[in-house]
Amino acid sequence: MERLELFYEKTNGLAPFSYTVAGQWLYFCDQHVPGLFRYHFENRVCECVAKINKNYIKSHFYKFYTNRNILWMLPFLKEKIVSFDLITQEMAYYDIPPKIEEEIIPFIDMFFWKEKAYLAPRGNNRFLIQLDLLTHEMQEIELQETEKSKDEYFFNGAVQFQQRIYMIESSKGQIVLFDVDDNKKEILSLGGHKAEGVLARSVGEKIYFFPIMIHGDESVLIYDINTGCFVEKEYPIKNLPEGDVCIHVVFGSEIWVLANKQKKIYKINDNLDIKSEISIRNFNEKMEEVYVSGMEFSERFFWNGHKGNPLIQVKDGNVEILDVSKNRTLLEIYIEMINESDGNKEKFDEFHIGKTIYNKTII
């Protein structure tokens, strides 16, 4: 097994919390600053491309996606769905359909198929949203008839295989399968296996259910979508601290794992064999949940954190800390945004870090 080291350094500037890749640009939002930014991978230039209207988005965004030169931004709270045209740089805000009741992270993922996009539900949201990519009209597709039966439900993951979307519902231990071509729904039982506290990821034509928080001897449930069979395998990473949070990203046939408290990164194959291990120096002294999610793209993937932690990027097998505003501090970036807005403090009042910086630095 290959063993390497990575040196961690926390950024003083912007730190992408939600992001996507479009060509050579990384489009992102910081967790606190009310702006849409982009970073050029080759030129290493970071710039603000748009302000976020605080009347529509008072919190921050959960996930970003790009499709046909349109950037889609899903909110962390039940506020607005936002689109940004990468060519015209025009931003539009859309109401979330009123039937959606989940207030925190109402959508866990977004999938694209032909002329439509599909917003997969999270939590107590029981609707899959179909979005027309030409008209931007939305339609609710009911997945659970809970108003009649009063049953509890909780969606906590989704994966896509071409026209089929598999949504994980943890309260009953089931998968809700929706075929977008046939508009047909099917309920698949997990056969008594638990669906709580897991992260669903597609690996080849299988769904792997990875444990998120470690409490002992964990296992990985694997569902073969072709045979409908389940296999349970032993979790390969051992001696993890109690309550360690592991973030899994699938890149091709490789599975990469960042273990927060153990301060290590692992590369695992689809048979769950550990192929390499990277120790992270100067990292996570307080033993917290530092990195919270990850996303993969065609040439690279990332882990993203919160509280100002920079992206960890993996490209061509190389792992590095990506500081998107290395030569500029958060203070400088914020003052620049204030000046470009004619010093209008009201545009930034809802953002706590903005209020702190404004009160301490602006006369």
XYZ file of C-alpha atoms in Angstrom:
363
model
C 0.000 0.000 0.000
C 1.288 3.470 -0.920
C 1.709 5.944 1.974
C 2.010 9.710 1.386
C 1.700 13.040 3.242
C -0.279 16.220 2.633
C 0.406 19.532 4.403
C -2.771 21.406 5.379
C -2.954 25.187 5.512
C -6.136 27.090 6.306
C -7.040 29.951 3.985
C -7.380 33.595 5.038
C -9.655 34.342 2.109
C -12.684 32.828 0.463
C -13.449 29.138 0.937
C -15.920 27.456 -1.467
C -18.824 25.869 0.384
C -20.981 25.199 -2.691
C -19.403 25.026 -6.134
C -19.297 23.551 -9.632
C -16.848 23.347 -12.524
C -17.499 24.941 -15.937
C -14.558 24.570 -18.315
C -11.469 26.002 -16.616
C -13.537 27.916 -14.079
C -14.646 26.948 -10.585
C -17.876 28.803 -9.754
C -18.560 28.972 -6.047
C -20.044 30.719 -3.030
C -18.352 31.217 0.301
C -20.431 30.090 3.277
C -20.884 33.658 4.522
C -20.100 36.304 1.872
C -23.156 37.176 -0.316
C -21.564 36.837 -3.722
C -21.029 34.405 -6.584
C -17.332 34.010 -7.382
C -15.245 32.182 -9.951
C -11.672 30.931 -9.917
C -9.597 30.112 -13.014
C -7.605 26.903 -12.508
C -4.719 27.821 -14.818
C -4.446 31.592 -14.283
C -5.252 31.278 -10.554
C -7.447 34.382 -10.714
C -10.451 34.807 -8.429
C -13.191 37.353 -9.136
C -16.720 38.204 -8.044
C -19.218 37.829 -10.888
C -22.543 38.562 -9.158
C -24.118 39.663 -5.895
C -26.724 37.493 -4.184
C -30.010 39.262 -3.459
C -30.510 38.989 0.308
C -34.267 39.454 -0.096
C -34.386 35.995 -1.697
C -31.429 34.148 -0.154
C -30.748 34.944 3.500
C -28.666 31.845 4.155
C -26.282 30.134 1.720
C -26.430 27.468 -0.983
C -26.283 23.700 -0.580
C -25.149 22.568 -4.046
C -24.305 23.915 -7.517
C -24.776 22.320 -10.946
C -24.057 23.401 -14.529
C -25.985 22.441 -17.648
C -25.927 24.154 -21.059
C -24.191 27.300 -19.782
C -26.695 27.634 -16.945
C -25.546 27.392 -13.336
C -28.212 26.074 -10.968
C -27.958 26.867 -7.259
C -29.968 24.896 -4.695
C -30.603 26.727 -1.413
C -29.650 25.478 2.030
C -33.031 26.647 3.338
C -36.448 26.704 1.676
C -35.942 30.076 -0.014
C -35.366 30.293 -3.793
C -33.860 28.141 -6.523
C -31.403 30.334 -8.430
C -30.123 30.156 -11.998
C -27.144 32.077 -13.397
C -26.436 32.376 -17.119
C -22.666 31.942 -17.571
C -22.776 33.842 -20.886
C -25.014 36.824 -20.108
C -24.255 36.746 -16.348
C -27.955 37.227 -15.618
C -29.351 35.775 -12.404
C -32.925 34.584 -11.900
C -34.772 33.486 -8.751
C -37.533 30.835 -8.730
C -40.079 29.989 -6.060
C -39.901 26.507 -4.588
C -43.251 24.767 -5.246
C -45.579 25.357 -2.279
C -46.159 21.634 -1.627
C -42.537 21.278 -0.493
C -42.636 21.295 3.320
C -38.986 20.615 4.215
C -37.415 23.843 5.527
C -33.757 22.716 5.729
C -32.068 21.367 2.587
C -35.299 20.579 0.700
C -33.332 19.050 -2.224
C -30.367 16.702 -1.893
C -29.332 16.407 -5.542
C -30.093 17.487 -9.101
C -30.023 15.208 -12.152
C -30.264 15.954 -15.869
C -31.857 13.810 -18.566
C -32.712 15.014 -22.097
C -34.663 18.288 -21.857
C -35.442 18.007 -18.157
C -33.761 18.319 -14.785
C -34.909 16.538 -11.629
C -34.506 17.807 -8.073
C -34.358 14.873 -5.676
C -36.009 15.348 -2.260
C -34.363 15.394 1.141
C -35.913 15.003 4.566
C -39.681 15.346 4.832
C -40.009 16.557 1.261
C -41.921 13.804 -0.550
C -41.846 15.303 -4.060
C -39.443 14.850 -6.956
C -39.406 18.134 -8.896
C -39.278 18.016 -12.688
C -37.752 21.180 -14.170
C -38.122 22.010 -17.860
C -34.698 23.245 -18.975
C -36.182 25.382 -21.758
C -39.078 27.094 -19.976
C -37.831 26.618 -16.362
C -41.329 25.527 -15.360
C -41.559 23.082 -12.444
C -43.830 20.126 -11.808
C -44.199 18.112 -8.587
C -44.115 14.329 -8.736
C -45.463 12.812 -5.515
C -43.378 9.937 -4.179
C -45.101 9.206 -0.859
C -48.814 9.642 -0.177
C -48.214 10.505 3.464
C -51.077 12.976 3.784
C -53.432 10.006 3.534
C -51.526 7.386 5.467
C -49.741 9.670 7.973
C -46.659 7.479 7.680
C -43.285 8.910 8.535
C -40.663 9.236 5.814
C -37.210 10.736 5.373
C -35.213 10.929 2.142
C -31.451 11.050 2.670
C -29.832 10.277 -0.681
C -30.261 9.737 -4.412
C -28.289 8.354 -7.353
C -28.953 8.341 -11.095
C -28.458 5.588 -13.666
C -29.404 7.108 -17.037
C -33.192 7.682 -16.962
C -33.661 6.013 -13.563
C -33.395 7.887 -10.274
C -32.987 5.882 -7.075
C -34.021 7.836 -3.957
C -33.134 6.440 -0.539
C -35.902 6.629 2.072
C -34.555 5.733 5.504
C -37.647 5.544 7.745
C -38.873 2.285 6.157
C -35.571 1.143 4.704
C -36.551 1.388 1.056
C -35.555 2.815 -2.316
C -38.046 4.803 -4.363
C -37.181 4.211 -8.023
C -38.533 6.638 -10.600
C -38.129 6.116 -14.356
C -38.338 9.571 -15.956
C -38.961 8.191 -19.452
C -41.973 6.096 -18.391
C -43.034 8.336 -15.480
C -43.319 5.194 -13.358
C -42.554 4.777 -9.668
C -41.454 1.557 -7.987
C -40.721 0.783 -4.340
C -37.674 -1.415 -3.670
C -37.151 -2.870 -0.205
C -33.707 -2.843 1.375
C -34.465 -6.268 2.817
C -34.217 -5.185 6.440
C -30.951 -3.306 5.964
C -30.674 0.121 7.555
C -30.610 3.280 5.465
C -29.911 5.757 8.269
C -26.533 7.416 8.630
C -25.314 6.290 5.222
C -24.226 7.988 2.015
C -25.450 6.440 -1.247
C -22.985 6.517 -4.142
C -23.044 4.845 -7.567
C -20.019 2.684 -8.379
C -20.340 1.102 -11.804
C -23.864 -0.317 -11.885
C -24.109 -0.742 -8.138
C -25.187 1.475 -5.251
C -22.791 1.529 -2.302
C -24.147 2.643 1.069
C -21.165 4.079 2.948
C -21.295 4.857 6.679
C -20.900 8.569 7.407
C -20.171 8.554 11.136
C -18.128 5.723 12.610
C -19.301 4.069 15.854
C -17.542 0.710 15.730
C -17.262 -2.138 13.266
C -19.051 -0.645 10.281
C -20.064 -2.347 7.043
C -20.872 -1.278 3.485
C -24.151 -2.395 1.907
C -23.934 -2.892 -1.887
C -27.010 -3.090 -4.120
C -26.709 -4.469 -7.671
C -29.275 -2.624 -9.799
C -29.290 -5.355 -12.466
C -29.867 -8.368 -10.215
C -31.642 -6.630 -7.339
C -29.328 -8.431 -4.909
C -27.624 -7.067 -1.798
C -24.138 -7.831 -0.535
C -22.737 -6.605 2.773
C -18.973 -6.101 3.076
C -16.713 -5.139 5.942
C -15.706 -1.478 6.049
C -12.020 -1.454 5.088
C -10.722 1.444 7.221
C -9.906 0.367 10.763
C -8.998 2.059 14.057
C -11.061 5.154 13.360
C -11.806 7.398 16.381
C -15.292 7.126 17.850
C -17.639 9.447 15.967
C -15.233 10.061 13.094
C -16.979 11.531 10.044
C -15.844 10.001 6.752
C -16.570 11.771 3.463
C -16.712 9.447 0.429
C -16.271 10.513 -3.191
C -16.453 8.139 -6.161
C -14.201 9.064 -9.080
C -14.364 6.580 -11.931
C -13.932 3.167 -10.326
C -12.008 4.622 -7.372
C -13.454 5.441 -3.978
C -11.711 8.208 -2.045
C -12.347 8.693 1.677
C -11.425 11.625 3.906
C -11.470 10.659 7.596
C -11.753 13.915 9.560
C -10.583 12.857 13.016
C -8.080 10.282 11.830
C -6.599 13.026 9.609
C -6.117 10.762 6.635
C -7.216 10.298 3.024
C -7.663 6.814 1.563
C -7.983 5.549 -2.010
C -10.013 2.325 -2.239
C -11.008 0.189 -5.211
C -14.519 -1.084 -5.916
C -13.694 -4.300 -4.060
C -13.051 -2.156 -0.953
C -9.299 -2.819 -0.910
C -7.178 0.096 0.335
C -4.673 1.088 -2.355
C -3.103 4.219 -0.832
C -3.129 6.262 2.371
C -2.315 9.957 2.802
C -1.667 11.483 6.228
C -2.661 15.149 6.564
C -0.189 17.200 8.595
C -1.172 20.340 10.527
C -4.859 19.400 10.330
C -7.911 19.320 12.624
C -6.314 19.824 16.029
C -9.749 20.123 17.657
C -10.872 16.745 16.247
C -14.020 18.149 14.640
C -16.135 17.495 11.564
C -14.100 19.732 9.246
C -14.913 18.482 5.755
C -18.592 17.858 5.169
C -19.090 16.874 1.545
C -17.458 16.249 -1.810
C -18.250 16.458 -5.526
C -16.693 14.891 -8.588
C -16.341 16.281 -12.120
C -14.853 14.960 -15.363
C -11.197 15.801 -14.622
C -11.071 16.320 -10.856
C -12.961 16.116 -7.601
C -13.019 18.008 -4.315
C -13.771 17.829 -0.646
C -15.332 20.996 0.736
C -15.583 22.072 4.359
C -17.065 24.838 6.432
C -15.750 27.553 8.783
C -13.319 28.822 6.143
C -11.629 25.552 5.205
C -10.191 25.469 1.664
C -11.062 22.885 -0.949
C -9.008 19.725 -1.145
C -8.584 18.912 -4.844
C -7.636 15.589 -6.435
C -6.571 15.746 -10.100
C -4.518 13.184 -12.013
C -4.030 11.333 -8.735
C -2.398 14.377 -7.082
C -3.921 15.750 -3.876
C -3.509 19.436 -3.001
C -5.037 22.224 -0.943
C -6.749 24.677 -3.312
C -6.679 28.218 -1.934
C -8.838 30.162 -4.393
C -7.913 33.611 -3.024
C -4.385 32.993 -1.779
C -3.127 36.532 -2.286
C -6.233 38.294 -0.964
C -7.825 38.250 2.482
C -11.525 37.934 3.157
C -11.457 41.513 4.468
C -10.094 42.858 1.162
C -12.663 40.919 -0.833
C -15.525 42.128 1.317
C -14.461 45.798 1.164
C -14.237 45.516 -2.620
C -17.801 44.192 -2.755
C -19.022 47.007 -0.494
C -17.344 49.642 -2.665
C -18.805 48.177 -5.847
C -22.250 48.407 -4.221
C -21.814 52.141 -3.463
C -21.232 51.396 0.200
C -24.775 50.100 0.662
C -24.492 48.331 4.004
C -28.105 47.127 3.844
C -27.279 44.672 1.045
C -25.020 42.708 3.383
C -26.658 42.992 6.810
C -28.054 39.465 6.870
C -24.580 37.875 6.707
C -22.884 37.654 10.095
C -19.323 37.790 8.831
C -20.318 40.740 6.670
C -21.722 42.664 9.627
C -18.608 41.986 11.696
C -16.229 43.141 8.980
C -18.387 46.135 8.094
C -18.703 47.381 11.666
C -14.958 47.079 12.292
C -13.621 48.520 9.050
C -16.121 50.830 7.329
C -16.596 54.389 8.571
